[in-house]
Coordinates of C-alpha atoms and ligand atoms in Angstrom, one line a residue:
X1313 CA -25.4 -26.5 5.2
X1314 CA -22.9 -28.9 3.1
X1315 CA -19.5 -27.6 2.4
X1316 CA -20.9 -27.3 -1.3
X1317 CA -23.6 -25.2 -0.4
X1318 CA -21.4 -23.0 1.9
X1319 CA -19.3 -22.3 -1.4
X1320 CA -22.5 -21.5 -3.5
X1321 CA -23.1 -19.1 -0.6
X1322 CA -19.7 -17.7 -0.6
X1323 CA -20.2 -17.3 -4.0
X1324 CA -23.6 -15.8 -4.6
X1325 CA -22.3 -13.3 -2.1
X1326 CA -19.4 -12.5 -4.2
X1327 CA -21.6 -12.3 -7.1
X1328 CA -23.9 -9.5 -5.4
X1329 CA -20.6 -7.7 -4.1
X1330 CA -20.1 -7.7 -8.0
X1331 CA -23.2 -5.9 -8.8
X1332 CA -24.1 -3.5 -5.9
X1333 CA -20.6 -3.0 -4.5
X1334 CA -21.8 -3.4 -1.0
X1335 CA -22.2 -6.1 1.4
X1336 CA -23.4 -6.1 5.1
X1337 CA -20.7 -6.3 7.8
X1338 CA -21.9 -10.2 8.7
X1339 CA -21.8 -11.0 5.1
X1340 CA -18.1 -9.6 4.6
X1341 CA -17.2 -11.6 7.9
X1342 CA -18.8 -14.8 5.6
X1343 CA -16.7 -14.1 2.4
X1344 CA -14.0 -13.4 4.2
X1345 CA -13.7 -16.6 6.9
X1346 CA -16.0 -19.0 5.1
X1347 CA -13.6 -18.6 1.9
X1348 CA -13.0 -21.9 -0.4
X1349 CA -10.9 -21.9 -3.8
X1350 CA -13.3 -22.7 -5.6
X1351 CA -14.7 -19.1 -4.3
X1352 CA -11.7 -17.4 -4.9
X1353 CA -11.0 -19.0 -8.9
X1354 CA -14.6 -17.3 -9.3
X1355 CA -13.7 -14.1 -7.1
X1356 CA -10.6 -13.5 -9.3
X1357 CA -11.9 -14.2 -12.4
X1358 CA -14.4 -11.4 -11.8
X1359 CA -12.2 -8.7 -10.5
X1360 CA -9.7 -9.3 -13.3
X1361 CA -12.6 -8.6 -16.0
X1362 CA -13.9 -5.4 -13.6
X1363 CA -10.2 -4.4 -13.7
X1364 CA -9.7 -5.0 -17.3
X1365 CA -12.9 -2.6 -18.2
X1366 CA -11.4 0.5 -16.4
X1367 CA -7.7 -0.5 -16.7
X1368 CA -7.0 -2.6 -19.3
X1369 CA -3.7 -4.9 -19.6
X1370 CA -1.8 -1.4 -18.3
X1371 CA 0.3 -2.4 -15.4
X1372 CA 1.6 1.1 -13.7
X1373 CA 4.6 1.4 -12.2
X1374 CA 5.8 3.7 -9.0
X1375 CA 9.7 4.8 -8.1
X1376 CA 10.0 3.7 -4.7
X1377 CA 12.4 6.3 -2.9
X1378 CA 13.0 4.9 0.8
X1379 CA 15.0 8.4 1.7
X1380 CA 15.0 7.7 5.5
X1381 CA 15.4 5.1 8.5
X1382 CA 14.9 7.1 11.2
X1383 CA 11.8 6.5 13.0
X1384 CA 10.0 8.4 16.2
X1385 CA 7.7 6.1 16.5
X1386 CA 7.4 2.4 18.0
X1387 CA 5.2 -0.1 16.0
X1388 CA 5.0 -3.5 17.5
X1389 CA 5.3 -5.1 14.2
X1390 CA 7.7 -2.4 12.1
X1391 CA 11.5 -3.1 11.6
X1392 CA 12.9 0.5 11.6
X1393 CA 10.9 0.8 14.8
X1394 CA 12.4 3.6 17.2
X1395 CA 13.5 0.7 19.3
X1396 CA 15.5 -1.2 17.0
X1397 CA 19.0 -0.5 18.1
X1398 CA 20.4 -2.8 15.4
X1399 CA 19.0 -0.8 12.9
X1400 CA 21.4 1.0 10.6
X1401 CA 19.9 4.5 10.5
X1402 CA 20.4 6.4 7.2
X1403 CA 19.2 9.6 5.5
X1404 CA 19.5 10.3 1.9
X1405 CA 20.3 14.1 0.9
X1406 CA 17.9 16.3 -1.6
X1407 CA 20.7 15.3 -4.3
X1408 CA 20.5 11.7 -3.7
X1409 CA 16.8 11.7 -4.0
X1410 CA 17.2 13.7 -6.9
X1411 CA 19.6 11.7 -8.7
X1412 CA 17.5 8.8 -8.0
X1413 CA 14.4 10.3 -10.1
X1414 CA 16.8 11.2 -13.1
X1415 CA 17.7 7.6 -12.9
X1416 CA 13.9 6.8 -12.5
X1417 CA 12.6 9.3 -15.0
X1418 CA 15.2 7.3 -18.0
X1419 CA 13.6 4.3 -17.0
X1420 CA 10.1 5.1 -18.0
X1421 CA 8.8 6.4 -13.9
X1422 CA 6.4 9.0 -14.2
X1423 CA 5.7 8.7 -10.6
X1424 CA 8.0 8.9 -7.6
X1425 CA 7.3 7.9 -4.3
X1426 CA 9.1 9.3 -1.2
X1427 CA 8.4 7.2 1.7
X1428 CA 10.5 7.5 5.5
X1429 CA 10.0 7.0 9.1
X1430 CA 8.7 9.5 10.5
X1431 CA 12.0 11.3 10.9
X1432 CA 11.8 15.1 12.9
X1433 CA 15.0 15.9 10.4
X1434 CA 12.4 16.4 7.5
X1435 CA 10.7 19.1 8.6
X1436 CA 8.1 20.9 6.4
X1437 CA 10.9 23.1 5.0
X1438 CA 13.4 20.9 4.1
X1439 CA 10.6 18.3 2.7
X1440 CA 9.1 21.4 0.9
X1441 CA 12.1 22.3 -0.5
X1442 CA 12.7 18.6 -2.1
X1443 CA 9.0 18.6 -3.1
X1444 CA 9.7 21.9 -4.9
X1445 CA 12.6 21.0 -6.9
X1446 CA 11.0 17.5 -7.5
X1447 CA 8.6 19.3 -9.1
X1448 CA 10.2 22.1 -10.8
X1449 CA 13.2 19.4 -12.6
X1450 CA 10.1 16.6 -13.1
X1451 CA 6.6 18.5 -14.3
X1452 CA 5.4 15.7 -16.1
X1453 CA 5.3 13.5 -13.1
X1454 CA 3.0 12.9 -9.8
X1455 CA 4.5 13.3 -6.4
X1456 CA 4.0 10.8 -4.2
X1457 CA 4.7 11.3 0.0
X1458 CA 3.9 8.4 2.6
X1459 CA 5.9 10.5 6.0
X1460 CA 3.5 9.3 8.3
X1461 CA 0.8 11.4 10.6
X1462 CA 1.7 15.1 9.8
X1463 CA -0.3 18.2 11.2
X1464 CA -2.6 19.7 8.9
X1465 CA -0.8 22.3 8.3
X1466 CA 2.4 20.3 6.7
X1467 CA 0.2 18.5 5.0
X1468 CA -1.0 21.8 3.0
X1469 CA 2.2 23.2 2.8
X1470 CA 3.7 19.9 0.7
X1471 CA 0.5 19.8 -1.2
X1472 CA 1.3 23.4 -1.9
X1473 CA 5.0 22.9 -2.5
X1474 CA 3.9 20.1 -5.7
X1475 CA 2.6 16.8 -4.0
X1476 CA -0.1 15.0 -5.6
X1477 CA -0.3 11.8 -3.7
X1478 CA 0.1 10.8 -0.1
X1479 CA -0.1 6.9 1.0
X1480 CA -1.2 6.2 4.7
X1481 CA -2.2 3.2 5.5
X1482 CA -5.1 2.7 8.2
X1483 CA -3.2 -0.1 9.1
X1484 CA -6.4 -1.7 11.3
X1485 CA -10.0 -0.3 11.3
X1486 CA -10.6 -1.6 14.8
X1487 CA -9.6 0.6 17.9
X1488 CA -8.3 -2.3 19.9
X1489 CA -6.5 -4.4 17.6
X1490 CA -5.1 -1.1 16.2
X1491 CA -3.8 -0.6 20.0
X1492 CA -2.4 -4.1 19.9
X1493 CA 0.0 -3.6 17.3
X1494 CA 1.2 0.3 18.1
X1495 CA 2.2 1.8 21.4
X1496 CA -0.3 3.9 23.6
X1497 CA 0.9 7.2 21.7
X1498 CA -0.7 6.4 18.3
X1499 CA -4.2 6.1 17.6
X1500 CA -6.6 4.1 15.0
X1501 CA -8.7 7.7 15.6
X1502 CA -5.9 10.2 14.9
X1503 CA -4.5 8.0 11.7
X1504 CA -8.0 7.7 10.3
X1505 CA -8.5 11.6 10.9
X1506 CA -5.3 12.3 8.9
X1507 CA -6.5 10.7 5.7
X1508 CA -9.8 12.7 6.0
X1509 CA -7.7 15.7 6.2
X1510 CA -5.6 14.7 3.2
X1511 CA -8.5 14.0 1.3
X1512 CA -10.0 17.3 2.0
X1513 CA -6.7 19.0 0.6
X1514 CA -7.0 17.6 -2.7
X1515 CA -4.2 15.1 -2.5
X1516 CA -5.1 11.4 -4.1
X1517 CA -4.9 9.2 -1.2
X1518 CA -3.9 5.8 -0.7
X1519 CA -4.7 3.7 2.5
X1520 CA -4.5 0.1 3.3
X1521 CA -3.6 -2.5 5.7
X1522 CA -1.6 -5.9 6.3
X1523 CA -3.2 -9.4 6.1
X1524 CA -2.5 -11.5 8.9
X1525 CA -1.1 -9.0 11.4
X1526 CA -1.4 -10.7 14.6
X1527 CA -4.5 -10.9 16.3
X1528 CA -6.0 -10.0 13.1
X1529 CA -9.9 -11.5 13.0
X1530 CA -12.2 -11.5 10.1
X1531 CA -14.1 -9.2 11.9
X1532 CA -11.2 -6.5 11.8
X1533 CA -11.2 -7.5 8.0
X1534 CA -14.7 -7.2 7.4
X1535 CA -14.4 -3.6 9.2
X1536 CA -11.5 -2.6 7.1
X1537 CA -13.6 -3.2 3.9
X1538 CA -16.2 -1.0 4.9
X1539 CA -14.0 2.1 6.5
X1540 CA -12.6 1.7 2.3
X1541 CA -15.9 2.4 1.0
X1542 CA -16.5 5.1 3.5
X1543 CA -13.1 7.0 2.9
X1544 CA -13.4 5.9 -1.1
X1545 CA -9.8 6.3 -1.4
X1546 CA -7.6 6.3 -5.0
X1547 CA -5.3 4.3 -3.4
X1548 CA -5.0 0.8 -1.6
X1549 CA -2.1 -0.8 -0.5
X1550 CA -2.0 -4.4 1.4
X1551 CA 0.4 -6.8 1.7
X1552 CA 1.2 -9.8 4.6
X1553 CA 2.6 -9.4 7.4
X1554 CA 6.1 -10.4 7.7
X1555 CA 7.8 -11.0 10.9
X1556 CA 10.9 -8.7 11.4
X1557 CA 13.6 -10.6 13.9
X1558 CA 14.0 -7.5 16.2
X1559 CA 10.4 -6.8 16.9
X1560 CA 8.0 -7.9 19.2
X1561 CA 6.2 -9.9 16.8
X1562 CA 9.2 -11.8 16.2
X1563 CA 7.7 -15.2 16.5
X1564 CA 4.3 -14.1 15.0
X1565 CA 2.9 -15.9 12.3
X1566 CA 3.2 -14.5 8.9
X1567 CA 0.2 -13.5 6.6
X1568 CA -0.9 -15.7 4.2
X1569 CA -0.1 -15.2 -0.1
X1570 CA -3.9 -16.9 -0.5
X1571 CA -5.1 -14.7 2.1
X1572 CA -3.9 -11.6 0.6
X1573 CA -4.9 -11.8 -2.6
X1574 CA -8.0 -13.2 -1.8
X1575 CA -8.7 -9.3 -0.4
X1576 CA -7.0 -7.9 -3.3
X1577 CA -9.9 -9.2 -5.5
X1578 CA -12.3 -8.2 -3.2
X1579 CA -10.9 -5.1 -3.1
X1580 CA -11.1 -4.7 -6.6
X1581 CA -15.1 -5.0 -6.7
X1582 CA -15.7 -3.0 -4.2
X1583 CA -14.0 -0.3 -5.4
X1584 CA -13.7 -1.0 -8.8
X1585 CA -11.6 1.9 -10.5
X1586 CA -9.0 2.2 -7.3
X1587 CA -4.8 1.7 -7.9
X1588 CA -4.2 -1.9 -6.4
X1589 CA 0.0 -2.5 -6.0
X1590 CA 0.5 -6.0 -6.0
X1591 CA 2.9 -5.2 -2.9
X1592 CA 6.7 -6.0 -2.4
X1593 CA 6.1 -8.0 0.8
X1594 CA 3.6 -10.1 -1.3
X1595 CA 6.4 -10.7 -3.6
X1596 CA 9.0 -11.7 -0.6
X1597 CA 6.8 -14.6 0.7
X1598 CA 6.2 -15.9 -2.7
X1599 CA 8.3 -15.9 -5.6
X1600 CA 5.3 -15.6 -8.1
X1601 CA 3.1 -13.3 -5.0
X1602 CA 3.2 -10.8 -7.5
X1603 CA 2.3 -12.0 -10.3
X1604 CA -1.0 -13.6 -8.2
X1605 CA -1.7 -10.3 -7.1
X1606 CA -1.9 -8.8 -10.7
X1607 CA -3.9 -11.9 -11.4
X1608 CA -6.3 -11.2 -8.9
X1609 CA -7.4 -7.5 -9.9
X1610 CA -4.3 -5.6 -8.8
X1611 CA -3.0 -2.9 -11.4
X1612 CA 0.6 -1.0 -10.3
X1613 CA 4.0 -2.4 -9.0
X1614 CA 6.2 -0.2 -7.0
X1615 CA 9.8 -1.2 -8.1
X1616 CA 12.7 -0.3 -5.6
X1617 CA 14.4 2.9 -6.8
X1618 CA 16.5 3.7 -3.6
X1619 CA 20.5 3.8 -4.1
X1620 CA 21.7 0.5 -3.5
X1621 CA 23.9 1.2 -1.1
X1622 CA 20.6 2.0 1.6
X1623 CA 18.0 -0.5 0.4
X1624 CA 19.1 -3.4 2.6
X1625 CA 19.0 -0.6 5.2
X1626 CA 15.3 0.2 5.0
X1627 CA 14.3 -3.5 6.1
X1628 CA 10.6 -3.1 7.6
X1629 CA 10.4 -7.1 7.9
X1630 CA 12.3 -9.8 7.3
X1631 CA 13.9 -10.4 3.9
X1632 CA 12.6 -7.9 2.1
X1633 CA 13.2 -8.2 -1.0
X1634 CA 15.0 -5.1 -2.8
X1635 CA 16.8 -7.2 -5.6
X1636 CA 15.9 -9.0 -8.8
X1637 CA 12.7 -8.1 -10.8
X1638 CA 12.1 -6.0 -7.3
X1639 CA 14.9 -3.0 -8.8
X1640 CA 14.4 -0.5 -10.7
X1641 CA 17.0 -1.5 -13.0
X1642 CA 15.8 -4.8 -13.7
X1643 CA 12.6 -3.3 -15.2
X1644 CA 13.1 -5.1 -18.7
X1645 CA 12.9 -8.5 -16.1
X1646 CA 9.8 -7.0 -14.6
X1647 CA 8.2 -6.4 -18.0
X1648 CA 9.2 -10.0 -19.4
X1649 CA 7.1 -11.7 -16.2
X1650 CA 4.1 -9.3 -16.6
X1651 CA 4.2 -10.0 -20.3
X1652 CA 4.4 -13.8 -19.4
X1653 CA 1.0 -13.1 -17.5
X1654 CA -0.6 -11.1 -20.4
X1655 CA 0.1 -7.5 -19.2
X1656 CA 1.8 -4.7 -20.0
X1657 CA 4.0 -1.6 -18.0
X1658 CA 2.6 1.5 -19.0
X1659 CA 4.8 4.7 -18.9
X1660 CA 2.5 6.9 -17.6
X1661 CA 1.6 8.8 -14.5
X1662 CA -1.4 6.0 -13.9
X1663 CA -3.9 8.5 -12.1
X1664 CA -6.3 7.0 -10.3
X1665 CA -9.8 7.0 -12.2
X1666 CA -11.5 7.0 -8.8
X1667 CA -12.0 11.0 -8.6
Ligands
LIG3044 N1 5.2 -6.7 7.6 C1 4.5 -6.3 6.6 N2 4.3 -5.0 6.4 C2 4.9 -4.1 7.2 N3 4.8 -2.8 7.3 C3 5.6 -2.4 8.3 N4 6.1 -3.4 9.0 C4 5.7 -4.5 8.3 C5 5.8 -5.9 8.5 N5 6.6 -6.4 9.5 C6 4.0 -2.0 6.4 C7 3.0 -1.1 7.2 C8 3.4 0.3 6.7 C9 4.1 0.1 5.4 C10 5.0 1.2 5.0 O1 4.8 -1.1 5.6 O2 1.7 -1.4 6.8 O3 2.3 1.2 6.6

């Protein structure tokens, strides 16, 4: 085959993925390492028209809560790693993480995300507790949790207690590359059986993975897309990898910008009504990474809306950024570049219409 009729190849396969939402594991391995840009200008212009059909122009926006540091577990790649000595460790209190939605809630957030390490402090009580009041003070808003691998039990107990939504990334499909980037005590078996749970509770679950993790093949891509169209989540979150300094990965390449949102649109047609965040860490390694996610099918931003004073603190790679159009109080910057790209920030609580 000429390079011109690998493209037309790439491209009639995105062109089926279009219609039947489904391709063969061989043929997502093609689209994925036999990519061109010509292929991607045609992938993105059809998963920003499949996204404007169930979305619109609405751009939804999350309250990012980073209310703890501390982390039992190990991941090769993760900055607030257990390991990390040079880690500051911090916790934030149920009245900081309040005050931070009363802040969020005057700036239009309808949703609030609580996301830690996987801290034994916050145990299902004292999580319960926040959840509780969060939902009590705030009933016109979703609850979001990402706390890591909980028993199934905990994970009832929040839903109970006023959760709506719980993000857990998959991270890697594949068993082995899965045990090259996490230490022998996690599992790609025991993470994947945690989102099944959580979907069986009711909760609307997010899952994703990073682009370019190292060792990362097309084939772990290609099996990533179809454990999403088996688990048919609400939510999917990816973004690069980014080295962190203190972590074994150190000296690892980064993921790619075109990479990532080369998956974002494919992403978007194969699950066509899912919530997409054009990520933070695709807005570290590129000033406008954002704005090419939205422009490539995703639909929500998750603006930083931890006290100030910590946000440097929760550093999961490398400059991370937690500043700028990135704050939650620079929203009205925020809205001016998704305006300057044809969208708009909805103040809403931007369910998923994948239900
Ligand atoms: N680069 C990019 N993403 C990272 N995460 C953790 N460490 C890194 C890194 N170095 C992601 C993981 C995790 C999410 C909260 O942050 O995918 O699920």
């Amino acid at each position: 085959m000429t390079p011109g009729e690998r493209e037309q190849h790439v491209i009639s396969l995105i062109d089926r993925l279009c219609l039947t939402r489904t391709l063969k594991r061989d043929e997502w391995i093609t689209v994925i390492r036999e990519r061109t840009p010509g292929a991607a200008e045609h992938l993105f212009e059809l998963a920003r028209n499949v996204r404007h059909l169930h979305y619109g122009h609405d751009i939804y926006i999350r309250g990012l809560i980073e209310f703890t540091n501390y982390c039992k577990n190990d991941c090769y790649y993760c900055g607030i790693r257990k390991s990390n000595a040079n880690a500051q460790r911090y916790r934030l209190s149920k009245e900081d993480i309040l005050a931070c939605c009363h802040l969020g809630y005057g700036l239009g957030f309808r949703t609030f995300v609580l996301q830690g390490g996987e801290d034994g402090y916050f145990t299902d009580d004292r999580l319960c507790e926040i959840v509780s009041e969060i939902r009590h003070q705030f009933p016109d808003c979703a609850i979001t949790l990402s706390v890591g691998e909980r028993p199934r039990e905990s994970y009832r107990r929040l839903y109970e207690a006023g959760a709506d939504r719980y993000l857990l990334r998959h991270e890697t499909y594949d068993a082995e590359h899965y045990g090259r980037l996490h230490p022998p005590q996690l599992s790609a078996a025991r993470r994947k059986h945690c989102l099944w749970v959580l979907k069986e509770l009711g909760y609307q679950v997010g899952t994703g993975f990073m682009v370019g993790s190292p060792y990362q093949t097309p084939e772990n891509l290609a099996d990533d897309m179809l454990f999403l169209r088996k688990l048919n989540p609400q939510m999917v979150g990816i973004g690069p990898f980014v080295p962190h300094h203190d972590t074994p990965f150190a000296d690892a390449p980064g993921g790619t910008v075109e990479l990532t949102v080369y998956m974002l649109g494919l992403i978007r047609l194969l699950l066509p009504r899912v919530l997409l965040p054009a990520t933070t860490a695709l807005g570290t390694i590129a000033a406008d990474g954002r704005e090419q996610g939205i422009l490539a099918g995703a639909n929500v931003i998750m603006p930083n809306l931890s006290p100030p004073g910590v946000r440097e603190k929760y550093l999961l790679y490398d400059n991370k950024l937690c500043t700028g159009a990135e704050a939650a109080e620079s929203l009205d910057r925020l809205k001016a570049q998704m305006e300057k790209i044809g969208y708009r920030i909805a103040v809403s609580r931007g369910d998923s219409l994948n239900i």
